[in-house]
Amino acid sequence: MRGSLHLLVWLCLAAVLVFLYAPLVPPLLLAIRDPQTGAATLNNFAAIGADPTLVSAITNSVLLAAIVGIAAPLLGLAAAQAVRSFGLPRLIITIVLLPLFIPGVSMGVSTSLFFRLTGIDPSLFTMAVVQTLWALPFAFLIILTVMSGFDTLYLEAAYTSGANRLQAFREVELPQIAPGLTGAATFSVILSFNETVRTAVVQGGNNTVQTFIWSRYQQVGLTPNMYALMSLIIIVTLLLILVLVALGRKQQQS
């Protein structure tokens, strides 16, 4: 009886994994398939570099991911420090997390309207702003979780030893919460690279990889180089998730 129950649990887990990852398989298979002969090939990946519009979209995505990967953790760290310093944790946490519950289209259109009223034209700057707004609550949660495990008695000891607030943060707290900042940066990069709805509203004449795929899919459908591009995105995203898991384990062990 116990063996049957154990087998049933494993079958349920296998069904969940199939449900989660089966949609990712077709792009991976079609990416290495020659559309003319059906033979295995890597030419579809080489064709990515032959499309200048796609190369420009990739460049924009990498640049935006770098900006968001820096800006979101820094803003999240400032908000997390405010939670500890101002003594109003629930109020600050609610305010920072509130944008998560606003639908993406509504958030993107509202931000676009704000830019229009303030005379800011669509550009990489507006795209970086909406992506940072999207990534910030997640970065904030990650950093806040890591900071909750930091004992503030270490800061008190640093103050007693003559360190000012900046020195105590840089030399005592920052090394302790560094894995959280790295995790927040990694997660922000993932969110930036995969964001579509909010970015499409404020992109103007620019494209990211995701908005390029979406517009190309609607206009001409999917092509072999698109399958290759989607495969690369899936692989890179999974690798970044593995980095996050490794950072989490390192944080637990320390």
PDB file of C-alpha atoms in Angstrom, residues 45-163:
ATOM      1  CA  PHE A  45      21.519  29.829 -34.905  1.00  0.00           C
ATOM      2  CA  ALA A  46      23.975  31.388 -37.390  1.00  0.00           C
ATOM      3  CA  ALA A  47      21.037  33.041 -39.175  1.00  0.00           C
ATOM      4  CA  ILE A  48      20.306  35.136 -36.079  1.00  0.00           C
ATOM      5  CA  GLY A  49      23.304  37.362 -36.828  1.00  0.00           C
ATOM      6  CA  ALA A  50      22.175  37.893 -40.427  1.00  0.00           C
ATOM      7  CA  ASP A  51      19.084  39.863 -39.372  1.00  0.00           C
ATOM      8  CA  PRO A  52      20.157  43.453 -38.490  1.00  0.00           C
ATOM      9  CA  THR A  53      16.806  44.261 -36.851  1.00  0.00           C
ATOM     10  CA  LEU A  54      17.125  41.237 -34.615  1.00  0.00           C
ATOM     11  CA  VAL A  55      20.731  42.074 -33.758  1.00  0.00           C
ATOM     12  CA  SER A  56      19.627  45.586 -32.784  1.00  0.00           C
ATOM     13  CA  ALA A  57      16.863  44.089 -30.600  1.00  0.00           C
ATOM     14  CA  ILE A  58      19.373  41.788 -28.892  1.00  0.00           C
ATOM     15  CA  THR A  59      21.700  44.733 -28.247  1.00  0.00           C
ATOM     16  CA  ASN A  60      18.843  46.735 -26.719  1.00  0.00           C
ATOM     17  CA  SER A  61      17.811  43.792 -24.523  1.00  0.00           C
ATOM     18  CA  VAL A  62      21.348  43.293 -23.210  1.00  0.00           C
ATOM     19  CA  LEU A  63      21.740  47.015 -22.491  1.00  0.00           C
ATOM     20  CA  LEU A  64      18.362  47.237 -20.743  1.00  0.00           C
ATOM     21  CA  ALA A  65      19.053  44.085 -18.720  1.00  0.00           C
ATOM     22  CA  ALA A  66      22.334  45.616 -17.503  1.00  0.00           C
ATOM     23  CA  ILE A  67      20.599  48.872 -16.487  1.00  0.00           C
ATOM     24  CA  VAL A  68      17.709  47.119 -14.735  1.00  0.00           C
ATOM     25  CA  GLY A  69      20.098  44.640 -13.119  1.00  0.00           C
ATOM     26  CA  ILE A  70      21.864  47.563 -11.438  1.00  0.00           C
ATOM     27  CA  ALA A  71      18.989  49.989 -10.802  1.00  0.00           C
ATOM     28  CA  ALA A  72      16.407  47.590  -9.339  1.00  0.00           C
ATOM     29  CA  PRO A  73      18.686  46.082  -6.627  1.00  0.00           C
ATOM     30  CA  LEU A  74      19.945  49.534  -5.590  1.00  0.00           C
ATOM     31  CA  LEU A  75      16.409  50.909  -5.274  1.00  0.00           C
ATOM     32  CA  GLY A  76      15.292  47.692  -3.570  1.00  0.00           C
ATOM     33  CA  LEU A  77      18.167  48.009  -1.097  1.00  0.00           C
ATOM     34  CA  ALA A  78      17.185  51.603  -0.311  1.00  0.00           C
ATOM     35  CA  ALA A  79      13.564  50.549   0.293  1.00  0.00           C
ATOM     36  CA  ALA A  80      14.663  47.594   2.461  1.00  0.00           C
ATOM     37  CA  GLN A  81      16.857  49.900   4.543  1.00  0.00           C
ATOM     38  CA  ALA A  82      13.845  52.217   4.966  1.00  0.00           C
ATOM     39  CA  VAL A  83      11.764  49.309   6.274  1.00  0.00           C
ATOM     40  CA  ARG A  84      14.310  48.755   9.046  1.00  0.00           C
ATOM     41  CA  SER A  85      15.031  52.412   9.785  1.00  0.00           C
ATOM     42  CA  PHE A  86      11.586  54.059   9.699  1.00  0.00           C
ATOM     43  CA  GLY A  87       9.681  51.529  11.803  1.00  0.00           C
ATOM     44  CA  LEU A  88       6.728  51.296   9.392  1.00  0.00           C
ATOM     45  CA  PRO A  89       7.461  47.940   7.734  1.00  0.00           C
ATOM     46  CA  ARG A  90       3.917  46.997   6.681  1.00  0.00           C
ATOM     47  CA  LEU A  91       3.192  50.401   5.167  1.00  0.00           C
ATOM     48  CA  ILE A  92       6.466  50.572   3.198  1.00  0.00           C
ATOM     49  CA  ILE A  93       6.238  46.937   2.046  1.00  0.00           C
ATOM     50  CA  THR A  94       2.650  47.465   0.857  1.00  0.00           C
ATOM     51  CA  ILE A  95       3.565  50.631  -1.046  1.00  0.00           C
ATOM     52  CA  VAL A  96       6.560  49.008  -2.767  1.00  0.00           C
ATOM     53  CA  LEU A  97       4.691  45.808  -3.674  1.00  0.00           C
ATOM     54  CA  LEU A  98       1.484  47.487  -4.856  1.00  0.00           C
ATOM     55  CA  PRO A  99       2.588  47.811  -8.543  1.00  0.00           C
ATOM     56  CA  LEU A 100       2.785  44.002  -8.708  1.00  0.00           C
ATOM     57  CA  PHE A 101      -1.002  43.822  -8.544  1.00  0.00           C
ATOM     58  CA  ILE A 102      -1.641  46.325 -11.344  1.00  0.00           C
ATOM     59  CA  PRO A 103      -2.208  44.592 -14.728  1.00  0.00           C
ATOM     60  CA  GLY A 104       0.759  44.938 -17.065  1.00  0.00           C
ATOM     61  CA  VAL A 105      -1.158  46.690 -19.853  1.00  0.00           C
ATOM     62  CA  SER A 106      -2.660  49.229 -17.435  1.00  0.00           C
ATOM     63  CA  MET A 107       0.754  49.880 -15.879  1.00  0.00           C
ATOM     64  CA  GLY A 108       2.389  50.288 -19.277  1.00  0.00           C
ATOM     65  CA  VAL A 109      -0.309  52.609 -20.644  1.00  0.00           C
ATOM     66  CA  SER A 110      -0.297  54.704 -17.447  1.00  0.00           C
ATOM     67  CA  THR A 111       3.482  55.045 -17.627  1.00  0.00           C
ATOM     68  CA  SER A 112       3.295  55.932 -21.320  1.00  0.00           C
ATOM     69  CA  LEU A 113       0.706  58.622 -20.537  1.00  0.00           C
ATOM     70  CA  PHE A 114       2.948  59.996 -17.789  1.00  0.00           C
ATOM     71  CA  PHE A 115       5.886  60.215 -20.205  1.00  0.00           C
ATOM     72  CA  ARG A 116       3.707  61.920 -22.830  1.00  0.00           C
ATOM     73  CA  LEU A 117       2.397  64.527 -20.374  1.00  0.00           C
ATOM     74  CA  THR A 118       5.918  65.266 -19.152  1.00  0.00           C
ATOM     75  CA  GLY A 119       7.292  65.565 -22.705  1.00  0.00           C
ATOM     76  CA  ILE A 120       9.522  62.469 -22.572  1.00  0.00           C
ATOM     77  CA  ASP A 121       9.662  60.668 -25.931  1.00  0.00           C
ATOM     78  CA  PRO A 122       9.762  56.847 -26.157  1.00  0.00           C
ATOM     79  CA  SER A 123      13.362  55.652 -25.983  1.00  0.00           C
ATOM     80  CA  LEU A 124      15.637  53.190 -24.230  1.00  0.00           C
ATOM     81  CA  PHE A 125      15.273  55.413 -21.169  1.00  0.00           C
ATOM     82  CA  THR A 126      11.483  54.958 -21.001  1.00  0.00           C
ATOM     83  CA  MET A 127      11.912  51.216 -21.606  1.00  0.00           C
ATOM     84  CA  ALA A 128      14.457  51.010 -18.778  1.00  0.00           C
ATOM     85  CA  VAL A 129      12.090  52.870 -16.443  1.00  0.00           C
ATOM     86  CA  VAL A 130       9.091  50.551 -17.002  1.00  0.00           C
ATOM     87  CA  GLN A 131      11.270  47.462 -16.700  1.00  0.00           C
ATOM     88  CA  THR A 132      12.825  48.746 -13.475  1.00  0.00           C
ATOM     89  CA  LEU A 133       9.322  49.448 -12.119  1.00  0.00           C
ATOM     90  CA  TRP A 134       8.440  45.823 -12.890  1.00  0.00           C
ATOM     91  CA  ALA A 135      11.612  44.318 -11.391  1.00  0.00           C
ATOM     92  CA  LEU A 136      11.876  46.557  -8.324  1.00  0.00           C
ATOM     93  CA  PRO A 137       9.254  44.825  -6.099  1.00  0.00           C
ATOM     94  CA  PHE A 138      10.865  41.423  -6.713  1.00  0.00           C
ATOM     95  CA  ALA A 139      14.358  42.762  -6.013  1.00  0.00           C
ATOM     96  CA  PHE A 140      12.997  44.413  -2.871  1.00  0.00           C
ATOM     97  CA  LEU A 141      11.505  41.143  -1.603  1.00  0.00           C
ATOM     98  CA  ILE A 142      14.733  39.208  -2.211  1.00  0.00           C
ATOM     99  CA  ILE A 143      16.901  41.799  -0.440  1.00  0.00           C
ATOM    100  CA  LEU A 144      14.417  42.189   2.413  1.00  0.00           C
ATOM    101  CA  THR A 145      14.423  38.420   2.961  1.00  0.00           C
ATOM    102  CA  VAL A 146      18.221  38.314   3.098  1.00  0.00           C
ATOM    103  CA  MET A 147      18.379  41.346   5.417  1.00  0.00           C
ATOM    104  CA  SER A 148      15.919  39.695   7.818  1.00  0.00           C
ATOM    105  CA  GLY A 149      18.615  37.116   8.586  1.00  0.00           C
ATOM    106  CA  PHE A 150      21.209  39.739   9.396  1.00  0.00           C
ATOM    107  CA  ASP A 151      21.745  40.384  13.112  1.00  0.00           C
ATOM    108  CA  THR A 152      21.811  44.161  13.701  1.00  0.00           C
ATOM    109  CA  LEU A 153      23.914  43.594  16.817  1.00  0.00           C
ATOM    110  CA  TYR A 154      26.885  43.504  14.418  1.00  0.00           C
ATOM    111  CA  LEU A 155      26.050  47.078  13.402  1.00  0.00           C
ATOM    112  CA  GLU A 156      25.797  48.142  17.050  1.00  0.00           C
ATOM    113  CA  ALA A 157      29.234  46.626  17.647  1.00  0.00           C
ATOM    114  CA  ALA A 158      30.614  48.547  14.660  1.00  0.00           C
ATOM    115  CA  TYR A 159      29.137  51.817  15.948  1.00  0.00           C
ATOM    116  CA  THR A 160      30.653  51.140  19.364  1.00  0.00           C
ATOM    117  CA  SER A 161      34.032  50.648  17.686  1.00  0.00           C
ATOM    118  CA  GLY A 162      33.808  54.119  16.151  1.00  0.00           C
ATOM    119  CA  ALA A 163      32.476  53.333  12.681  1.00  0.00           C
TER     120      ALA A 163
END
